[in-house]
Amino acid sequence: MDILPLGVWLDLLGTYVFGISGALLAVRRGLDIFGIAVLSVAAGLAGGMIRDMLLGATPPTALAEPRYLLTALAAAGTAFFGHRLVERLSKPVMMLDALGLGFFAVSGCRKALALELDPLPAILLGVLTAVGGGAVRDLLVAEPPRVLREEIYALAAMIGAAIVVVGAQAGLSDSAVAGTAVAAVFAIRVISVRFGWRAPRARGT
């Protein structure tokens, strides 16, 4: 039996990997240790806080439970001391961002379903949870948020959240559904970047 519920693990993992993505971006921009910590906390916690506020869960879990802030700060420390090692990966910020996107899409949708929201609002909450932290991170360094760029981003989170809804309605194992959804979001995001896939546009644009 897990020491912590699956939803908490998903939130903590999402906080950590999104936190590292934010901290790495801060390192690339030459920010000091305070700036690195700020971007890590913003990227790791903003999505979950937006979700909780929309669900009326106040104070947000990220503020009520210290382990979330500590996890984001641990991510900042990882990037501060180990950024050279992490940067050896191919497109580390994008890869970590894709992984965090999957974790938060699943956790956001699961929490909405647990509060008995209908499937479509639950999927929407999953997407908002997934893209919120990355959007705040990008805005803090004056970059257009990834969710507004050409690459498939929110669509990947939407597919992951939809997998959670289908799995819940089919009565499948929570852990199996969560793992499948995270893997799907990660794969769609990475493949879309690799091959330059874009969401459909209106004709003539």
CSV table of C-alpha atoms in Angstrom, one decimal:
chain,number,residue,atom,x,y,z
A,1,MET,CA,0.0,0.0,0.0
A,2,ASP,CA,1.4,3.5,-0.9
A,3,ILE,CA,2.5,5.7,1.9
A,4,LEU,CA,1.0,8.6,0.0
A,5,PRO,CA,-2.1,8.6,-2.3
A,6,LEU,CA,-1.4,8.3,-6.0
A,7,GLY,CA,-2.7,11.9,-6.6
A,8,VAL,CA,-0.1,13.3,-4.1
A,9,TRP,CA,2.7,11.4,-5.8
A,10,LEU,CA,1.6,12.8,-9.2
A,11,ASP,CA,1.5,16.3,-7.8
A,12,LEU,CA,4.9,16.0,-6.2
A,13,LEU,CA,6.5,14.5,-9.3
A,14,GLY,CA,5.0,17.2,-11.4
A,15,THR,CA,6.2,19.8,-9.0
A,16,TYR,CA,9.7,18.5,-9.1
A,17,VAL,CA,10.1,18.1,-12.9
A,18,PHE,CA,8.4,21.3,-13.7
A,19,GLY,CA,10.5,23.0,-11.0
A,20,ILE,CA,13.7,21.8,-12.6
A,21,SER,CA,12.5,23.0,-16.0
A,22,GLY,CA,11.9,26.5,-14.5
A,23,ALA,CA,15.2,26.5,-12.7
A,24,LEU,CA,17.1,25.4,-15.8
A,25,LEU,CA,15.5,28.2,-17.8
A,26,ALA,CA,16.6,30.6,-15.0
A,27,VAL,CA,20.2,29.3,-15.2
A,28,ARG,CA,20.2,29.8,-19.0
A,29,ARG,CA,19.1,33.4,-18.5
A,30,GLY,CA,21.9,34.0,-16.0
A,31,LEU,CA,19.6,34.6,-13.0
A,32,ASP,CA,21.0,34.3,-9.5
A,33,ILE,CA,20.1,31.7,-6.9
A,34,PHE,CA,17.0,33.7,-5.8
A,35,GLY,CA,15.8,34.0,-9.4
A,36,ILE,CA,16.4,30.3,-9.9
A,37,ALA,CA,14.3,29.5,-6.8
A,38,VAL,CA,11.5,31.9,-8.0
A,39,LEU,CA,11.2,30.3,-11.4
A,40,SER,CA,11.3,26.8,-9.9
A,41,VAL,CA,8.5,27.6,-7.5
A,42,ALA,CA,6.4,29.4,-10.1
A,43,ALA,CA,6.7,26.5,-12.6
A,44,GLY,CA,6.2,23.8,-10.0
A,45,LEU,CA,3.3,25.2,-8.0
A,46,ALA,CA,1.3,27.6,-10.2
A,47,GLY,CA,-0.6,25.0,-12.1
A,48,GLY,CA,-1.8,23.2,-9.0
A,49,MET,CA,-2.7,26.4,-7.2
A,50,ILE,CA,-4.8,27.5,-10.2
A,51,ARG,CA,-6.6,24.2,-10.1
A,52,ASP,CA,-7.3,24.3,-6.4
A,53,MET,CA,-8.6,27.9,-6.5
A,54,LEU,CA,-11.0,27.0,-9.4
A,55,LEU,CA,-12.2,24.0,-7.3
A,56,GLY,CA,-12.7,26.2,-4.2
A,57,ALA,CA,-10.0,24.3,-2.3
A,58,THR,CA,-8.6,27.0,-0.2
A,59,PRO,CA,-5.9,27.5,0.9
A,60,PRO,CA,-4.3,25.8,-2.1
A,61,THR,CA,-2.6,22.5,-1.3
A,62,ALA,CA,0.7,23.9,-2.3
A,63,LEU,CA,0.4,26.5,0.5
A,64,ALA,CA,-1.2,24.3,3.1
A,65,GLU,CA,1.3,21.5,2.9
A,66,PRO,CA,5.0,22.4,3.2
A,67,ARG,CA,6.2,19.4,1.2
A,68,TYR,CA,5.2,21.0,-2.1
A,69,LEU,CA,7.2,24.1,-1.6
A,70,LEU,CA,10.1,22.0,-0.3
A,71,THR,CA,9.9,19.9,-3.5
A,72,ALA,CA,10.0,23.0,-5.7
A,73,LEU,CA,13.0,24.3,-3.7
A,74,ALA,CA,14.7,20.9,-4.0
A,75,ALA,CA,14.2,21.1,-7.8
A,76,ALA,CA,15.9,24.6,-7.7
A,77,GLY,CA,18.8,23.1,-5.8
A,78,THR,CA,19.1,20.3,-8.3
A,79,ALA,CA,19.4,22.7,-11.2
A,80,PHE,CA,21.7,25.1,-9.3
A,81,PHE,CA,24.2,22.5,-8.4
A,82,GLY,CA,23.7,20.0,-11.2
A,83,HIS,CA,22.7,22.0,-14.3
A,84,ARG,CA,25.8,21.0,-16.2
A,85,LEU,CA,24.8,17.3,-15.9
A,86,VAL,CA,21.2,17.9,-16.7
A,87,GLU,CA,22.0,20.0,-19.7
A,88,ARG,CA,23.7,17.0,-21.3
A,89,LEU,CA,20.3,15.6,-22.1
A,90,SER,CA,18.8,16.4,-25.5
A,91,LYS,CA,16.5,19.5,-25.0
A,92,PRO,CA,16.3,19.1,-21.2
A,93,VAL,CA,13.8,21.9,-20.6
A,94,MET,CA,11.4,20.5,-23.2
A,95,MET,CA,11.8,16.9,-22.0
A,96,LEU,CA,11.2,17.9,-18.3
A,97,ASP,CA,8.3,20.2,-19.4
A,98,ALA,CA,6.7,17.3,-21.3
A,99,LEU,CA,7.0,15.0,-18.3
A,100,GLY,CA,5.6,17.6,-15.9
A,101,LEU,CA,2.8,18.3,-18.4
A,102,GLY,CA,1.8,14.6,-18.1
A,103,PHE,CA,1.9,14.4,-14.3
A,104,PHE,CA,-0.2,17.6,-13.9
A,105,ALA,CA,-2.7,16.7,-16.6
A,106,VAL,CA,-3.4,13.5,-14.8
A,107,SER,CA,-3.4,14.8,-11.2
A,108,GLY,CA,-5.7,17.8,-12.1
A,109,CYS,CA,-8.2,15.6,-13.9
A,110,ARG,CA,-8.2,13.0,-11.1
A,111,LYS,CA,-8.8,15.7,-8.4
A,112,ALA,CA,-11.7,17.1,-10.4
A,113,LEU,CA,-13.2,13.7,-10.9
A,114,ALA,CA,-12.8,13.0,-7.1
A,115,LEU,CA,-14.9,16.1,-6.5
A,116,GLU,CA,-17.6,14.6,-8.8
A,117,LEU,CA,-17.2,17.1,-11.7
A,118,ASP,CA,-18.5,15.9,-15.1
A,119,PRO,CA,-15.9,14.5,-17.6
A,120,LEU,CA,-15.6,17.7,-19.7
A,121,PRO,CA,-14.9,20.1,-16.8
A,122,ALA,CA,-12.5,17.5,-15.3
A,123,ILE,CA,-10.6,17.4,-18.6
A,124,LEU,CA,-10.5,21.2,-18.7
A,125,LEU,CA,-9.1,21.3,-15.1
A,126,GLY,CA,-6.5,18.7,-16.1
A,127,VAL,CA,-5.4,20.9,-19.0
A,128,LEU,CA,-5.3,24.1,-16.8
A,129,THR,CA,-3.3,22.3,-14.1
A,130,ALA,CA,-0.8,21.1,-16.8
A,131,VAL,CA,-0.2,24.4,-18.6
A,132,GLY,CA,-0.5,26.8,-15.7
A,133,GLY,CA,2.9,26.4,-14.3
A,134,GLY,CA,4.7,26.5,-17.6
A,135,ALA,CA,2.8,29.6,-18.7
A,136,VAL,CA,3.8,31.5,-15.5
A,137,ARG,CA,7.4,30.3,-15.9
A,138,ASP,CA,7.6,31.6,-19.4
A,139,LEU,CA,6.0,34.9,-18.7
A,140,LEU,CA,8.4,35.6,-15.9
A,141,VAL,CA,11.3,35.5,-18.4
A,142,ALA,CA,9.4,37.4,-21.1
A,143,GLU,CA,8.9,34.3,-23.3
A,144,PRO,CA,5.6,33.6,-25.1
A,145,PRO,CA,4.0,30.7,-23.2
A,146,ARG,CA,4.4,27.3,-24.8
A,147,VAL,CA,0.7,26.8,-24.7
A,148,LEU,CA,0.3,29.6,-27.2
A,149,ARG,CA,3.1,28.5,-29.5
A,150,GLU,CA,2.9,26.4,-32.7
A,151,GLU,CA,3.9,23.1,-31.1
A,152,ILE,CA,1.3,20.8,-29.8
A,153,TYR,CA,1.1,21.4,-26.0
A,154,ALA,CA,-2.4,21.8,-24.5
A,155,LEU,CA,-3.7,19.2,-26.9
A,156,ALA,CA,-1.3,16.6,-25.4
A,157,ALA,CA,-2.5,17.5,-21.9
A,158,MET,CA,-6.1,17.2,-23.1
A,159,ILE,CA,-5.5,13.7,-24.5
A,160,GLY,CA,-3.9,12.6,-21.2
A,161,ALA,CA,-6.8,14.0,-19.2
A,162,ALA,CA,-9.3,12.2,-21.5
A,163,ILE,CA,-7.5,8.9,-20.9
A,164,VAL,CA,-8.0,9.4,-17.2
A,165,VAL,CA,-11.7,10.0,-17.7
A,166,VAL,CA,-12.1,7.0,-19.9
A,167,GLY,CA,-10.1,4.8,-17.5
A,168,ALA,CA,-12.2,6.0,-14.5
A,169,GLN,CA,-15.5,5.3,-16.3
A,170,ALA,CA,-14.3,1.9,-17.3
A,171,GLY,CA,-13.2,1.1,-13.8
A,172,LEU,CA,-9.6,0.4,-14.7
A,173,SER,CA,-6.7,0.4,-12.2
A,174,ASP,CA,-5.8,4.0,-11.1
A,175,SER,CA,-2.1,3.4,-11.3
A,176,ALA,CA,-2.3,1.8,-14.8
A,177,VAL,CA,-4.4,4.5,-16.2
A,178,ALA,CA,-2.2,7.2,-14.7
A,179,GLY,CA,0.9,5.7,-16.1
A,180,THR,CA,-0.6,5.3,-19.5
A,181,ALA,CA,-1.9,8.9,-19.5
A,182,VAL,CA,1.5,10.3,-18.4
A,183,ALA,CA,3.3,8.3,-21.0
A,184,ALA,CA,0.9,9.3,-23.7
A,185,VAL,CA,1.2,13.0,-22.9
A,186,PHE,CA,5.0,12.8,-22.8
A,187,ALA,CA,5.2,10.8,-26.1
A,188,ILE,CA,2.8,13.2,-28.0
A,189,ARG,CA,4.6,16.3,-26.8
A,190,VAL,CA,8.1,15.0,-27.6
A,191,ILE,CA,7.1,13.5,-31.0
A,192,SER,CA,5.3,16.7,-31.9
A,193,VAL,CA,8.4,18.7,-31.3
A,194,ARG,CA,10.6,16.2,-33.1
A,195,PHE,CA,8.5,16.3,-36.3
A,196,GLY,CA,7.2,19.8,-36.1
A,197,TRP,CA,3.5,18.9,-35.6
A,198,ARG,CA,1.1,21.7,-35.1
A,199,ALA,CA,-2.5,22.0,-34.0
A,200,PRO,CA,-5.0,22.7,-36.9
A,201,ARG,CA,-5.2,26.3,-38.1
A,202,ALA,CA,-7.9,28.2,-40.0
A,203,ARG,CA,-7.4,28.2,-43.7
A,204,GLY,CA,-5.5,31.1,-45.1
A,205,THR,CA,-3.4,31.7,-42.0
